[in-house]
Amino acid sequence: MNKHELPKLAYGYAALEPHIDSKTMELHHSKHHQAYVDKFNAALDKHPELFSKPVEALLKDLSKVPEDIRTAVRNHGGGHANHSLYWKMMAPNSGGEAQGELAVAIGNEFGSFEDFKKKLSETTVGHFGSGWGWLAADAKGKLSIFSLSNQDSPLSQGLSPILAIDVWEHAYYLKYQNKRADYVNAIWNVIDWKQADKLYASAFKK
Ligand code: MN
């Protein structure tokens, strides 16, 4: 039985400066994400046979998760999966525009990269309360943009997440305070499009 663990970052806490500040990265990863991992593990302790399943598998079929821990898996398992994706989606010296098949799909679905960027930014900034802005793909590769509250995952709707923008206040408040739009605007400078294209390819090549 292996408990879930906080994933190591592929870069240092200061690597995304000035867009995402070092202190926010450190607290967000070592405290907030760690807390989701710990509470997810605590829930699974009640049904240890579920430790053998990846968190994504549990989120894909929440109705099969025992009812007494379903909400905890949705919230804390969701928090673990969402943050794991968030760290991977970002990288130093990145940004720019989408590439590969994802770039083609974005053009087909949203018209242009600029239109896509505007739509995802507006959806994310406009989300009421805590939650995430999402770019997700269905099994045919069709893209969609939406926001979800709390730590809900697109996986629970049968979709594969491609980009995840955390708009809980802990993701930006130290540096951006109430200016959520400035944080969302800044995050475009650190998106790793190679990683996003890889995720997009795996979304419909299964
Ligand atoms: Mn967060």
XYZ file of C-alpha atoms and ligand atoms in Angstrom:
207
model
C 0.000 0.000 0.000
C 1.530 3.259 -1.113
C 0.274 6.508 0.257
C 0.039 9.443 -2.104
C 2.956 11.852 -1.953
C 3.529 15.498 -2.720
C 5.204 15.568 -6.169
C 8.550 17.301 -6.423
C 8.638 20.376 -8.633
C 10.795 20.237 -11.774
C 12.029 23.778 -10.981
C 12.801 25.895 -7.925
C 10.270 28.040 -6.063
C 11.850 31.195 -7.517
C 11.976 29.903 -11.107
C 8.701 31.488 -12.221
C 9.551 34.972 -10.928
C 8.425 37.639 -11.496
C 5.154 36.171 -12.783
C 4.544 33.797 -9.881
C 6.517 34.832 -6.811
C 8.713 32.524 -4.808
C 6.856 32.868 -1.486
C 3.526 32.020 -3.101
C 5.081 29.005 -4.825
C 6.609 27.760 -1.588
C 3.425 28.077 0.485
C 1.200 26.831 -2.302
C 3.285 23.707 -2.899
C 4.672 22.835 0.555
C 1.617 23.817 2.630
C -1.557 23.927 0.534
C -0.844 21.026 -1.802
C 0.655 19.009 1.068
C -2.563 19.496 3.048
C -4.637 18.101 0.153
C -2.325 15.075 -0.042
C -2.535 14.472 3.719
C -6.321 14.744 3.849
C -6.700 12.566 0.747
C -4.534 9.886 2.400
C -6.506 10.198 5.636
C -9.741 9.550 3.730
C -8.265 6.523 1.937
C -7.099 5.093 5.270
C -10.752 4.134 5.766
C -10.694 2.108 2.514
C -7.027 1.168 2.072
C -7.721 -1.004 -0.981
C -8.188 2.272 -2.890
C -4.537 3.234 -2.385
C -3.749 0.998 -5.361
C -5.691 3.306 -7.711
C -4.286 6.496 -9.217
C -6.121 9.589 -8.021
C -7.243 10.266 -11.606
C -9.029 6.894 -11.736
C -10.961 7.697 -8.557
C -11.976 11.137 -9.835
C -13.125 9.703 -13.166
C -15.673 7.542 -11.410
C -16.613 9.183 -8.126
C -19.854 7.192 -7.966
C -17.762 4.066 -7.347
C -15.946 5.661 -4.406
C -17.523 4.596 -1.093
C -20.029 7.175 0.008
C -18.415 7.893 3.388
C -15.264 9.229 1.704
C -16.673 10.430 -1.630
C -16.713 14.129 -0.704
C -13.203 13.912 0.763
C -11.900 12.239 -2.407
C -13.634 14.826 -4.565
C -12.195 17.735 -2.544
C -8.771 16.509 -1.406
C -8.094 13.979 -4.161
C -9.236 16.679 -6.577
C -6.920 19.176 -4.887
C -4.011 16.756 -5.208
C -4.670 16.022 -8.913
C -5.375 19.637 -9.846
C -2.237 21.001 -8.209
C -0.075 18.219 -9.677
C -1.247 19.348 -13.106
C -0.790 23.031 -12.270
C 2.912 22.594 -11.378
C 3.537 20.609 -14.554
C 1.671 23.069 -16.735
C 4.131 25.812 -15.796
C 7.859 26.086 -16.509
C 10.511 28.777 -16.497
C 11.437 30.357 -19.849
C 8.170 29.336 -21.426
C 4.970 31.075 -22.482
C 4.375 32.151 -26.045
C 1.769 30.346 -28.096
C 0.364 26.832 -28.294
C 2.198 24.401 -30.532
C 1.658 21.140 -32.377
C -1.746 19.502 -32.665
C -3.038 21.540 -29.745
C -2.388 24.751 -31.672
C -4.391 23.396 -34.613
C -7.258 22.324 -32.338
C -7.294 25.737 -30.630
C -7.521 27.426 -34.034
C -10.387 25.155 -35.089
C -12.363 25.603 -31.885
C -11.763 29.225 -30.936
C -10.738 30.948 -34.165
C -7.336 32.239 -33.148
C -4.878 31.902 -30.291
C -5.748 35.425 -29.162
C -9.473 34.622 -29.071
C -8.740 31.456 -27.128
C -6.552 33.299 -24.641
C -9.207 35.957 -24.140
C -11.946 33.386 -23.565
C -9.958 31.321 -21.047
C -8.800 34.485 -19.240
C -12.310 35.924 -19.016
C -13.836 32.647 -17.881
C -11.160 32.205 -15.215
C -11.139 35.793 -13.951
C -14.937 35.824 -13.893
C -15.282 32.654 -11.832
C -17.181 33.480 -8.647
C -15.369 32.352 -5.515
C -12.713 29.666 -5.241
C -12.082 27.358 -8.150
C -10.178 26.811 -11.371
C -10.323 27.866 -14.998
C -9.985 24.901 -17.361
C -9.086 23.986 -20.889
C -10.143 20.381 -21.389
C -10.533 17.911 -24.241
C -13.037 15.143 -24.817
C -12.108 11.708 -26.158
C -12.384 12.985 -29.740
C -10.036 15.862 -29.068
C -12.704 18.558 -29.015
C -11.643 21.390 -26.712
C -13.755 23.310 -24.227
C -13.237 26.162 -21.783
C -15.096 26.430 -18.478
C -14.542 27.012 -14.779
C -15.310 24.693 -11.880
C -15.708 25.492 -8.206
C -13.564 24.272 -5.344
C -11.350 21.331 -6.371
C -13.742 19.721 -8.842
C -11.942 18.059 -11.739
C -12.887 17.851 -15.431
C -12.041 14.144 -15.075
C -15.309 13.712 -13.158
C -17.139 14.956 -16.276
C -15.366 12.537 -18.598
C -12.973 15.199 -19.898
C -9.179 15.360 -19.910
C -7.693 18.511 -18.387
C -5.104 20.320 -20.536
C -4.647 23.654 -18.734
C -5.574 24.382 -15.125
C -5.559 27.912 -13.733
C -5.939 28.029 -9.956
C -7.946 31.043 -8.820
C -8.201 30.239 -5.147
C -6.875 33.363 -3.446
C -3.890 31.424 -2.043
C -2.636 31.128 -5.643
C -2.125 34.866 -6.057
C -3.027 36.991 -3.060
C 0.489 37.600 -1.679
C 1.651 39.232 -4.891
C -1.507 40.338 -6.668
C -3.912 40.887 -3.737
C -7.420 41.446 -5.138
C -6.158 41.795 -8.727
C -7.011 38.331 -9.987
C -6.928 39.554 -13.587
C -3.270 40.583 -13.248
C -2.348 37.110 -11.987
C -4.226 35.384 -14.814
C -2.598 37.730 -17.280
C 0.839 36.886 -15.852
C 0.378 33.131 -15.930
C 0.434 33.104 -19.741
C 4.162 33.895 -19.471
C 4.930 30.599 -17.751
C 2.710 28.094 -19.548
C 4.648 25.117 -20.867
C 3.023 24.522 -24.247
C 5.092 21.419 -24.942
C 3.564 19.788 -21.891
C 0.068 20.997 -22.858
C 0.440 19.533 -26.352
C 1.567 16.211 -24.832
C -1.498 16.136 -22.579
C -3.736 16.985 -25.516
C -2.301 14.131 -27.583
C -2.809 11.645 -24.761
C -6.394 12.842 -24.230
C -7.643 11.234 -27.418
C -5.005 8.701 -28.376
C -5.907 6.277 -25.615
Mn -4.224 26.059 -4.992
